[in-house]
Short mmCIF file of C-alpha atoms in Angstrom, two decimals:
data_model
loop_
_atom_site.label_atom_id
_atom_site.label_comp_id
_atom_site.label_asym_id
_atom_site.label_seq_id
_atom_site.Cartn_x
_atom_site.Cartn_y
_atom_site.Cartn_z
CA UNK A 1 0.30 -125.44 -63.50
CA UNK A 2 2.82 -123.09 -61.62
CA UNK A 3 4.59 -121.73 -64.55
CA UNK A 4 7.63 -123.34 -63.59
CA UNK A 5 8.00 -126.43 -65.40
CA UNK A 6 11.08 -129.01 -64.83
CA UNK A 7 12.77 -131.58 -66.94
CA UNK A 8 12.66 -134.63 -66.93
CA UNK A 9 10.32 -135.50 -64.11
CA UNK A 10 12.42 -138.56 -63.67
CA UNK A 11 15.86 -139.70 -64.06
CA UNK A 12 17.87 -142.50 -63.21
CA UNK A 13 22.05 -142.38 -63.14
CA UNK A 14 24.74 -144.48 -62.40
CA UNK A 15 27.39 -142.79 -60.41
CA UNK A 16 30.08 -142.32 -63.52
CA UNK A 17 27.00 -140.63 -65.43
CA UNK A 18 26.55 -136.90 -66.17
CA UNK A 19 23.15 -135.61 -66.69
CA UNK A 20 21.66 -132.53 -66.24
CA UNK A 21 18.21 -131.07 -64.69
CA UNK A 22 16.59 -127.95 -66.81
CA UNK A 23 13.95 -125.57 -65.19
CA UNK A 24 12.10 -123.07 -67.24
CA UNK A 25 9.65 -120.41 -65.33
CA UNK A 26 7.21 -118.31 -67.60
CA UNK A 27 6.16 -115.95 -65.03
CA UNK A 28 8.46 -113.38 -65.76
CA UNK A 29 10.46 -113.23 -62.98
CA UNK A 30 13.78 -112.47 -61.88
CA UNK A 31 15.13 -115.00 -59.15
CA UNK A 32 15.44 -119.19 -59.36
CA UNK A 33 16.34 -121.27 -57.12
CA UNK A 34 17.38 -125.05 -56.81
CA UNK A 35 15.89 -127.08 -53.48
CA UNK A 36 16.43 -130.68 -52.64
CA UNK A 37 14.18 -133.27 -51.06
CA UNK A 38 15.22 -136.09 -49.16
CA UNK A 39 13.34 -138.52 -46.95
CA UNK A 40 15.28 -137.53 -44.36
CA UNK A 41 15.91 -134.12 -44.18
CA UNK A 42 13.91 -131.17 -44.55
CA UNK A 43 14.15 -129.03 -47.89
CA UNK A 44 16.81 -127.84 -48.23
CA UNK A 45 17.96 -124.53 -50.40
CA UNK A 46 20.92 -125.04 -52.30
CA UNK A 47 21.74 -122.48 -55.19
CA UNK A 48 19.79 -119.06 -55.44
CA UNK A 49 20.49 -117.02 -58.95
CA UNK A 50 19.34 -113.30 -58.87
CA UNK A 51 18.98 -111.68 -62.44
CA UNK A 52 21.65 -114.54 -63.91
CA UNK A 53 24.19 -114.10 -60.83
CA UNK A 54 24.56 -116.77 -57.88
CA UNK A 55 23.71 -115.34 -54.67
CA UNK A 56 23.53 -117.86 -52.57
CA UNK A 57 25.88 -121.55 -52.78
CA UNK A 58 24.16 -123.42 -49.59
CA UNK A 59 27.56 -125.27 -49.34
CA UNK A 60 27.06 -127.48 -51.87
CA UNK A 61 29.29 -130.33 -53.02
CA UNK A 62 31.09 -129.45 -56.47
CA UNK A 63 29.57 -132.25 -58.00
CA UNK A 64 26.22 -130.73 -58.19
CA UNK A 65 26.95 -127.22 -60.81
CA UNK A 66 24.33 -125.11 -61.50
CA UNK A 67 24.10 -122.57 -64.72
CA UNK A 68 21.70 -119.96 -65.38
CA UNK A 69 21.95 -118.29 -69.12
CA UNK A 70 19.15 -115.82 -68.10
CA UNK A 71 16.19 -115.25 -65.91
CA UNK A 72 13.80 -117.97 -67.23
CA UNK A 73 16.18 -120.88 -67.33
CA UNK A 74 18.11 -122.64 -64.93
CA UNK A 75 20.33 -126.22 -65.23
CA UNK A 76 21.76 -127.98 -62.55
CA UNK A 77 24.93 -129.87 -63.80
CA UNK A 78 25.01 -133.52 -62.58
CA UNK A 79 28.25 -135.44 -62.63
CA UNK A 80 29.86 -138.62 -60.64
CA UNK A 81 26.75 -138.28 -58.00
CA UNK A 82 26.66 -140.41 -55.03
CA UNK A 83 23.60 -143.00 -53.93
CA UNK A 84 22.77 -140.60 -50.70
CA UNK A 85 22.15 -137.76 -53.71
CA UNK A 86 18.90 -139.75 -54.40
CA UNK A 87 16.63 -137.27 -53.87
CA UNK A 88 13.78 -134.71 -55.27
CA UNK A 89 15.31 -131.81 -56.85
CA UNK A 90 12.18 -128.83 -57.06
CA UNK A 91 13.23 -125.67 -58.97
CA UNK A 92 11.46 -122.56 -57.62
CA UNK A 93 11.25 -118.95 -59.26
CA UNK A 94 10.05 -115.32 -57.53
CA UNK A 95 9.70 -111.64 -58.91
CA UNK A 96 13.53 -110.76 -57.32
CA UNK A 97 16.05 -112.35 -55.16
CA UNK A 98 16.23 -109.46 -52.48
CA UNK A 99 13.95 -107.78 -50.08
CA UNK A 100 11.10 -109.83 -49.06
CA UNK A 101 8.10 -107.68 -49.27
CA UNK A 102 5.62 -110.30 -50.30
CA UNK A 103 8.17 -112.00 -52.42
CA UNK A 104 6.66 -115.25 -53.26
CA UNK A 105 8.41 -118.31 -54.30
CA UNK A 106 6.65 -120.55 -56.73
CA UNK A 107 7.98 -124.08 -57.58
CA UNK A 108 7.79 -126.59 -60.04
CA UNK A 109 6.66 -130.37 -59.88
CA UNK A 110 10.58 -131.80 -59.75
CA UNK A 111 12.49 -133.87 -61.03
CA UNK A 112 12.80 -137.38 -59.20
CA UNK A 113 16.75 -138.34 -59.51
CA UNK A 114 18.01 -142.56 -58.60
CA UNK A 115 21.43 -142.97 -58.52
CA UNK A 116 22.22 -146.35 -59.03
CA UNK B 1 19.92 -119.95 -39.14
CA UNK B 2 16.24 -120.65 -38.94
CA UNK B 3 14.81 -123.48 -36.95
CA UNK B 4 11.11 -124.18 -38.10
CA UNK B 5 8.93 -127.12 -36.17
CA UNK B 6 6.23 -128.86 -37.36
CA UNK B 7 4.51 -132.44 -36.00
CA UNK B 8 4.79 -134.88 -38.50
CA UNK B 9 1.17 -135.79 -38.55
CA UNK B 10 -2.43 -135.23 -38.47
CA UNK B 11 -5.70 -137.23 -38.83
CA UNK B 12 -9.21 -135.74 -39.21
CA UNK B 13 -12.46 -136.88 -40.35
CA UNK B 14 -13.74 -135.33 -43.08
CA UNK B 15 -16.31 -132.33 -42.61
CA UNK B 16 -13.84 -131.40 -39.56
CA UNK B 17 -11.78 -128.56 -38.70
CA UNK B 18 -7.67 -128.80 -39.12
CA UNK B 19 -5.20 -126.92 -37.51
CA UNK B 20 -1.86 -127.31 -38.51
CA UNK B 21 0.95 -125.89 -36.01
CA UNK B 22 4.74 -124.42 -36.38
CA UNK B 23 7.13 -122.88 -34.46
CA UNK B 24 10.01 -120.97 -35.60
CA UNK B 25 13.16 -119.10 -34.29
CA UNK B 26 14.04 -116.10 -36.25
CA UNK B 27 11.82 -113.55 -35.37
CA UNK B 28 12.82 -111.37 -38.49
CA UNK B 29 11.00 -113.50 -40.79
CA UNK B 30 8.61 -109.91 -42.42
CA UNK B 31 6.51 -113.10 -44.46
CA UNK B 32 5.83 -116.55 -43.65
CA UNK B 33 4.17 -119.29 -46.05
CA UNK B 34 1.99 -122.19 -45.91
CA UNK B 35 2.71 -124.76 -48.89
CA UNK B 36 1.10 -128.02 -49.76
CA UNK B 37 2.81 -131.03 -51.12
CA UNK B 38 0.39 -133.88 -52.79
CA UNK B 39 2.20 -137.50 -53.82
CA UNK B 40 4.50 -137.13 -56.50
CA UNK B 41 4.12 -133.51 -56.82
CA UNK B 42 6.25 -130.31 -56.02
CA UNK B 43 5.01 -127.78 -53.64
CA UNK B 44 1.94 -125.34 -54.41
CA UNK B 45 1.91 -122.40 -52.59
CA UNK B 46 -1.18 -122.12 -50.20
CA UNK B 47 -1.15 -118.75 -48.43
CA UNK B 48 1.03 -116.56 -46.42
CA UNK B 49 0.87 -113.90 -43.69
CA UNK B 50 2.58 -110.71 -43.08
CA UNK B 51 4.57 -110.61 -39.73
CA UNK B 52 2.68 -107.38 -38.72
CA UNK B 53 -0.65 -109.08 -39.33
CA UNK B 54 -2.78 -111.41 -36.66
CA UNK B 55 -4.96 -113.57 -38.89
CA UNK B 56 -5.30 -113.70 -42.46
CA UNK B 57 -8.26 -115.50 -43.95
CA UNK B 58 -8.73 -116.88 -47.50
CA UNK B 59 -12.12 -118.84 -48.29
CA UNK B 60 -11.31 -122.41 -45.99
CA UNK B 61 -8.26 -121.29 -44.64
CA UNK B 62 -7.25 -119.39 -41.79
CA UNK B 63 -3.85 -118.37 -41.08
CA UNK B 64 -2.67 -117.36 -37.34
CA UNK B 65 0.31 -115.71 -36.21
CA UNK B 66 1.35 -115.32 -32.54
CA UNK B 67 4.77 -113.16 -33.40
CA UNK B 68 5.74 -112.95 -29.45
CA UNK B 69 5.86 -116.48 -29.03
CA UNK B 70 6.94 -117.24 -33.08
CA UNK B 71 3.88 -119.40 -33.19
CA UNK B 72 1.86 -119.86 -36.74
CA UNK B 73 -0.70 -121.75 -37.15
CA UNK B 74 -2.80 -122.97 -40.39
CA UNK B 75 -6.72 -123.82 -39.85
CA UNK B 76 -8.99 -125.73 -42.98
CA UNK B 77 -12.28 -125.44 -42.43
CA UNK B 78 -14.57 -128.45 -43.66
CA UNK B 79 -11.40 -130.51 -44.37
CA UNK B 80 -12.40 -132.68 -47.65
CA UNK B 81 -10.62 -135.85 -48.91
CA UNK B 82 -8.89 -133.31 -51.19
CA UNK B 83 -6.86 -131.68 -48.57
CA UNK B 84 -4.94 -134.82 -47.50
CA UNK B 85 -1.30 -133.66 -47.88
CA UNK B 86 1.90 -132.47 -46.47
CA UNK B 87 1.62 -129.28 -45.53
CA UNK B 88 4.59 -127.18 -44.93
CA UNK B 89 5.50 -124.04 -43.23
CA UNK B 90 8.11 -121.72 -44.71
CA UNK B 91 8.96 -118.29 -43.03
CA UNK B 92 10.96 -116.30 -45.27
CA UNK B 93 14.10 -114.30 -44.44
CA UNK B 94 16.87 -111.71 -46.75
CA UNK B 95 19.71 -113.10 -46.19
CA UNK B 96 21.17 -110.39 -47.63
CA UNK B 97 23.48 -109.79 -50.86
CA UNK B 98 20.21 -110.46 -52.68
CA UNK B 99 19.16 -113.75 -51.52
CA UNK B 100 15.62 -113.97 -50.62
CA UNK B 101 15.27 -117.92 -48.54
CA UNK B 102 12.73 -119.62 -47.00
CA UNK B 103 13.56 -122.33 -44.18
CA UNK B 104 10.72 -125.54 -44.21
CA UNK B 105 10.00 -127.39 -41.51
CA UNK B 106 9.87 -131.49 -42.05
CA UNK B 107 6.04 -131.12 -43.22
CA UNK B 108 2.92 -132.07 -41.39
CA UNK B 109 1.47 -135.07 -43.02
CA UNK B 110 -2.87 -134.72 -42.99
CA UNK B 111 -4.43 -137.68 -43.76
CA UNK B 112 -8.48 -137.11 -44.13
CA UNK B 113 -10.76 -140.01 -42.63
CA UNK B 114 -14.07 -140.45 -45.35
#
């Protein structure tokens, strides 16, 4: 248990579907981030939110749309997704979004997402 | 941007020592992080080291850090069946306008021989 739990843990879509991924953190802490995992890439970031505001958009395609109401929750926004977006999607939270003394990044189990 | 290298995999016998090696670029990274990834799970953080640090020890692990050649290096003593994972290493970075990152390598897989 990290304290970052994610919704749901699996999800399957067909490509004309919208769905959306939620992430809730209870630790309190200021900055959340969305990462994806493919087979065949490394992680990679995509959307960092620092106290509610995006501060980082890791070029992202517009049909991926993240919100974030407030600190502890975060949605990313899932419409007309491609097969090659198949993919773990981890949510990750840390005490701020800025200068990294000792600023740890905790992250949640993910959520497994099949386009179809 | 970061590059961070990792080999893809690693077999001990369990009751051995593992060392787990990475190499990365950016020599501003101030913390760098070890995470492990079971099946099926997300990542759980595992320890990290402060760039002006040598070695950092916590209970089986041992963390190195060669700064001048940007050379870290993870050691589990008396590797157990438990320990089979990915692990992965993650230095961190600001890249400013409040956006604290980290940059993974691809993950060393360790696979624990009984």
């Amino acid at each position: 248990e990290t304290g970052v739990t994610q919704t749901p843990r699996h999800l399957v879509m067909g490509m004309t579907n919208k769905k959306s991924l939620k992430c809730e953190q209870h630790l309190g802490h200021n900055a959340m981030y969305w990462y994806k995992q493919s087979a065949k890439k490394p992680l990679e970031l995509m959307f960092v939110y620092n106290f509610k505001e995006q501060t980082e958009n890791n070029s992202v395609p517009s049909r991926f749309s993240p919100e974030c109401p407030n600190s502890s929750h975060l949605f990313l926004h899932l419409h007309t997704l491609q097969p090659e977006d198949s993919a773990l999607y981890l949510c990750a939270s840390s005490p701020f979004g800025g200068s990294d003394s000792g600023n740890t990044i905790y992250f949640g189990e993910g959520s497994w997402l099949t386009v179809v | 941007g970061e590059d961070v290298e990792q080999s893809l995999f690693l077999s001990v016998r369990e009751g051995d020592s593992s060392v787990i090696n990475c190499t990365y670029t950016d020599s501003s990274s101030t913390y760098l992080y070890w995470y492990k990834q079971e099946p099926g799970a997300g990542l759980q953080l595992l320890t990290y080291i402060f760039s002006n640090m040598d070695m950092k020890q916590d209970q089986r692990l041992t963390v190195l850090l060669n700064k001048k050649d940007k050379h870290l290096s993870l050691r589990i003593a008396d590797t157990q069946t438990g320990d089979s994972a990915i692990y992965f290493c993650a230095p961190g970075w600001d890249s400013g306008a409040g956006s604290y990152q980290l940059t993974f390598g691809k993950g060393t897989k360790l696979s624990v021989i009984p």
